[in-house]
Amino acid sequence: MVDLSVDCGGIRLANPVMPASGTFASELADIIELQRLGAFVTKTVTPGKRQGNPTPRVSEVPGGMLNSIGIPSKGVDAFIDETIPLYADYDVPLVVSISADTPDGFADICRRVSVPGVAAVEVNISCPNIEDDGRAFAMRPETTLAVMRKLRQATDLPLWAKLTPNTGEIPAVAQAAEEGGADALVVANTILAMSVDIRTRRASLGRVMGGLSGPAIKPIILRMAYQCVRAVQIPVIGCGGIMTAADALEYLIVGCRAVQVGTATFVHPGAMLTVIDGLEDYCRQNGIDRIADLTGTLSAEAHDASLEWEAIA
Amino acid sequence: MVDLSVDCGGIRLANPVMPASGTFASELADIIELQRLGAFVTKTVTPGKRQGNPTPRVSEVPGGMLNSIGIPSKGVDAFIDETIPLYADYDVPLVVSISADTPDGFADICRRVSVPGVAAVEVNISCPNIEDDGRAFAMRPETTLAVMRKLRQATDLPLWAKLTPNTGEIPAVAQAAEEGGADALVVANTILAMSVDIRTRRASLGRVMGGLSGPAIKPIILRMAYQCVRAVQIPVIGCGGIMTAADALEYLIVGCRAVQVGTATFVHPGAMLTVIDGLEDYCRQNGIDRIADLTGTLSAEAHDASLEWEAIA
Amino acid sequence: MQATPHPLPSPTPLAPPRAGEFDARIVSNEPVNAEYRLMTVEVPDGAAEARPGQFFQILCPHSGALQPFFRRPMSIYRIDPAAGQLSFLYKVTGTGTRTMAELEPDATINLFGPLGNGFTLPEDGAPIVLLGRGVGLATMAPLVPFARKAGHAVTAILSARTPELVMSEAEFVDAGANVLAVTDSQGTSAVENVEDMLHGLHAEGRLGALYVCGSNRLMLAAQRVARRLGLFGEAALEQQMACGVGMCFCCVRPFRQGDEIVHRRVCSEGPVFPLLEALEW
Amino acid sequence: MQATPHPLPSPTPLAPPRAGEFDARIVSNEPVNAEYRLMTVEVPDGAAEARPGQFFQILCPHSGALQPFFRRPMSIYRIDPAAGQLSFLYKVTGTGTRTMAELEPDATINLFGPLGNGFTLPEDGAPIVLLGRGVGLATMAPLVPFARKAGHAVTAILSARTPELVMSEAEFVDAGANVLAVTDSQGTSAVENVEDMLHGLHAEGRLGALYVCGSNRLMLAAQRVARRLGLFGEAALEQQMACGVGMCFCCVRPFRQGDEIVHRRVCSEGPVFPLLEALEW
Ligand SMILES: Cc1cc2nc3c(=O)[nH]c(=O)nc-3n(C[C@H](O)[C@H](O)[C@H](O)COP(=O)(O)OP(=O)(O)OC[C@H]3O[C@@H](n4cnc5c(N)ncnc54)[C@H](O)[C@@H]3O)c2cc1C
Ligand SMILES: Cc1cc2nc3c(=O)[nH]c(=O)nc-3n(C[C@H](O)[C@H](O)[C@H](O)COP(=O)(O)OP(=O)(O)OC[C@H]3O[C@@H](n4cnc5c(N)ncnc54)[C@H](O)[C@@H]3O)c2cc1C
Ligand SMILES: Cc1cc2nc3c(=O)[nH]c(=O)nc-3n(C[C@H](O)[C@H](O)[C@H](O)COP(=O)(O)O)c2cc1C
Ligand SMILES: Cc1cc2nc3c(=O)[nH]c(=O)nc-3n(C[C@H](O)[C@H](O)[C@H](O)COP(=O)(O)O)c2cc1C
Ligand code: FES
Ligand code: FES
């Protein structure tokens, strides 16, 4: 028997596989055995009600998808009353993803979702901060540190900071999140992108730009996860383009403690379970008793060269 | 007859399609009719001789490839003596890509390659600047402005600045390049990424991290090209993931004046010619007499929303 | 919530079977006309219990440069629980349907479903009228045998560009529907004419509830008639989908709910909605 | 530059035909043993003029989850200009070769080539010895008929794990080579034994030039023998490729050039190199 459990950012998970925010909902209970997941992560909830973006909200591109769903939200009160209870019967830690457009608003919603039944709070700091010209909090270390400090004071629950891959300085942002009190990092959200329908000459999304997710981004996010692992002491949760156990293994090997699976669930509703099974098989075949031992086993010999690496030219 | 010619950053091209630096060499003359290309762009040359990176230097990933070729270079003197003359017999503008690891070194090599037979200089400022901790020049607006000012003084030839997509502030970097004297922008170089062989638990590249290119990056680079088009007055040359004429059309529609084709040539050696043919067909079928008229024809109605866009959440 | 009262008792909900992902063997995949094809697949126990109006998310294969990433939603066109078979009637339009069209019998195709909420029938055996065009006919076809079995008289108004393109007429007739074809080329498909036909059917006692799919114009016409006559009705709607099960919120459309305009997910809250709540697109 | 003098006149360069990208019809694609398959394709005029040691860049199809991105380099195994056919002998190892293996006769496959520089033969009709293992046999096989036609006696030492895995023995014999098989299971493939065999062949006047491919150990042995006896020789090498034509510099390997270690591109400066310049890998 392989021990798949991991300690991750203040909570213990039965296995390192969980859904990515916005790609999971209780509706999935009709289709797969939710009890088998390492954690539940909810769609980001905002303080007030929001409609989300105009349609078309998604578009497929080679090896992935664009989305500009935005954050349609019924507001935090309805979320606490209606959504949290949906998961009460499961013996799986519930991680609530939150966002707000000011640091104080963020702290406030964080306080409000810190209720029984919630195991950790994932803070989606990849969203725009209206006090910084609409730049996402996690674009810069300074704004990351500031918002994380406020969030840290707002809750005793474990805090997971979800970073944006759109920044040019992810290691520094990761360090700022750690310094600000994050218990784990989720690396990362979607990459800003777009596509055009050449027949109509219109952007394929109603909002023109949107977030790229799916296999296309995996090599980029894997690199960022690896950079973060080397920059901080807290656990890093890899998230980007995981379709199979092999993809999840890459994240664990470069040093992630756990992974989130997003877009894959849209293509294969059972993708998370297939990943869990595949991780177990890999461990068994490779004589690994505890999956936690796999974390950070990237062969060391090439590391030094990469330390100085900045661009490829 | 469709007029495919475009004015682009100080030179006139017979058509808007050219190779991306590092994915083209005179060897291609044995295989395709080079005379049909809009321009020639050479592999980046550095002041001195360089070996390049350890192997494996490439790895395939879903929808693209990683490379850590580095810049093996025979040095600028051999380049001027041996490489430039190879293109003397063609009636196609020759664009020489250069790089160096200090601003002064950059200015110096720029001066030296400004010889007869060279139509424009592409400055690969996506490469590390040893005076800025090895960060690439084009990671920040300040270092971009500084190096572009020096380069501008070093040559009277048109200067094309090739940006890196690894920055979090590409519009500001684009503006700095323009302010520093660039005649056009090439958007963009490869995206830093990595992958791991889960059997050996080694990075698949000898250098661990490398640049992602090919279809996987197209939606990201297209977004950046669009952002740059809106940020500057000088022409933008789109470069990233173009495999077909449809891909090139997306770049033109969002506002690029010309395009560069890289990785596609490795898969289909005739890719650039297929793109040229496809552009001509599209113009003919859509009643467009001059391809230059297609630039920037993205349907305007959705633009406003995207102006405020910063992150998707 | 139904915006206007209707004279029929509350409809019977048809509980869908549990949805699943599975590989199905293709029995046949033949062109029906220049644009449409009919694919019949063998499905595991239970899946053939799907209800009219429900749909499957089809994983279209990759083929050369065509690399569909999302699944494609397709209504169930024919349900044959005895044979354990389902059919899809689909229009070959883009990437995914083109690769679907290339599949040969005996190949497998990955399906996810049945998904969504099917049509509901009035309880009192009232006569029903189906109104459809194009792909909409595929969605409504399986309602005919279900409604007949439940004792409803069925009239189907099938709209198309030309008489040759009126699809599935035989399918509807065989299943026991009274079919009226209207076409653009004969000038019979104009909205006013269809509205007149509906009033005529009502006068003859043949219109007790109204179902519509596949055309915005027809839906608006059906809404006017249903509002005027106080009829129960349903509309099956389309929207681009990613997850197909209510998680991603990409498939929303606006609906009238009392005085409010609300967003609902076509996949999980539909694709069949109360006729009078649907907004035009 | 040849590092040591050799007693043979300078070799005859064999000018390769112009390379091109084209779709080829597959004539057959059969397993040869548990690991290897043989694919024969019909090629347009000119392409069948390829030279031994040259290779093609094969665009392997996408198949389900297997999505090879790069082309795969494959040596030409058999050249039949009369029939306008070429064959590749390939080992099914990873993504690309697995999708190649799925192709049926009459399907098309996209090829780019012929590429690279082939083997050169000594001018004076000296007897030659080929030394190969595994995939290396595929690369050297077409050299046999070429060398025989040019008047060279040919001995081929074929190395393998077991006698059953000695590939292409018949191909070599039919083309006129004297074949010596050495295997691990029989204990005959050890480097020392092979070196002894080479010395023996030299003593018999059967070793005038030496060609090696497919094993680092064998290459080093061949280098020792060639250096000791002052022989002309060539080694065909492998390295991962992207462009296949010298543009991307991913396929470099280190070589001895006088006192220097230099990088050369296997695709365009090779894949056949002077034996004594190649460095072990
Ligand atoms: C619930 C439901 C049931 C449907 N039933 C049928 C049916 O029985 N027969 C039939 O022919 N068609 C049906 N459609 C429409 C069908 O899904 C589209 O024609 C199909 O997705 C087009 O895919 P494509 O790859 O050919 O086109 P592409 O243009 O390549 O598709 C690109 C993207 O747009 C989406 N898309 C394109 N058109 C539509 C559309 N009309 N509705 C929703 N998404 C779309 C695709 O799913 C894909 O995500 C149904 C749609 C829905 C929502
Ligand atoms: C000039 C040349 C001639 C060759 N001739 C033959 C031949 O006749 N028969 C034969 O069976 N094999 C030959 N090979 C090796 C063959 O190219 C590889 O076995 C093949 O590329 C493996 O592809 P894959 O998709 O199965 O493996 P994967 O592991 O999926 O390949 C991943 C990547 O590594 C590359 N790669 C893997 N192994 C090798 C290798 N040994 N050499 C170069 N690249 C490799 C692939 O091309 C691809 O880019 C030759 C190689 C070269 C360079
Ligand atoms: C449709 C969709 C909606 C998403 N919504 C959210 C969200 O509400 N909050 C959030 O933090 N991330 C959201 N994401 C990002 C995912 O959580 C994840 O970071 C990203 O998709 C990369 O992982 P993947 O490639 O496995 O999908 C969303 C992604 C998609 C595709
Ligand atoms: C093998 C390889 C080598 C490259 N070398 C260079 C280089 O020397 N200088 C440079 O500016 N860009 C270099 N690039 C980047 C390309 O010019 C181009 O910006 C990038 O590949 C994106 O375009 P693509 O997706 O069409 O390949 C290289 C790319 C590849 C794949
Ligand atoms: S398709 Fe995902 S919510 Fe409807
Ligand atoms: S494969 Fe590109 S240089 Fe050899």
Short mmCIF file of C-alpha atoms in Angstrom, two decimals, chain D residues 36 75 91 119 130-141 157-161 167 211-220 222 234-239 253 271-272 275 278 281:
data_model
loop_
_atom_site.label_atom_id
_atom_site.label_comp_id
_atom_site.label_asym_id
_atom_site.label_seq_id
_atom_site.Cartn_x
_atom_site.Cartn_y
_atom_site.Cartn_z
CA TYR D 36 11.41 -3.55 -35.10
CA SER D 75 18.05 6.32 -41.92
CA LYS D 91 12.53 0.35 -33.58
CA PHE D 119 28.91 7.29 -46.46
CA LEU D 130 30.69 -2.81 -41.55
CA LEU D 131 30.21 -3.05 -37.83
CA GLY D 132 26.77 -2.45 -36.40
CA ARG D 133 24.28 -3.16 -33.68
CA GLY D 134 20.58 -2.47 -33.30
CA VAL D 135 19.35 0.48 -35.29
CA GLY D 136 22.85 0.88 -36.65
CA LEU D 137 22.26 -2.05 -38.96
CA ALA D 138 19.44 -0.14 -40.61
CA THR D 139 21.78 2.72 -41.34
CA MET D 140 24.50 0.55 -42.86
CA ALA D 141 22.42 -1.96 -44.80
CA ILE D 157 29.75 -7.87 -38.33
CA LEU D 158 26.24 -7.81 -36.93
CA SER D 159 25.92 -7.56 -33.17
CA ALA D 160 22.81 -8.31 -31.13
CA ARG D 161 21.61 -9.52 -27.73
CA MET D 167 18.43 -8.40 -37.85
CA TYR D 211 32.22 1.68 -41.01
CA VAL D 212 30.43 1.65 -37.71
CA CYS D 213 27.02 2.60 -36.39
CA GLY D 214 24.71 1.96 -33.47
CA SER D 215 26.90 1.34 -30.45
CA ASN D 216 29.29 3.50 -28.51
CA ARG D 217 31.35 0.51 -27.42
CA LEU D 218 31.73 -0.74 -30.98
CA MET D 219 32.66 2.71 -32.19
CA LEU D 220 35.43 2.98 -29.62
CA ALA D 222 36.60 0.46 -34.28
CA GLU D 234 33.41 6.42 -40.87
CA ALA D 235 30.89 6.45 -38.06
CA ALA D 236 27.21 7.30 -38.44
CA LEU D 237 25.95 9.08 -35.34
CA GLU D 238 22.64 9.98 -33.76
CA GLN D 239 21.45 13.02 -31.90
CA ARG D 253 27.95 16.59 -30.73
CA PRO D 271 25.24 12.00 -39.72
CA VAL D 272 28.31 10.22 -41.17
CA LEU D 275 35.64 7.65 -37.61
CA ALA D 278 33.90 11.17 -33.34
CA TRP D 281 28.74 9.65 -25.95
#
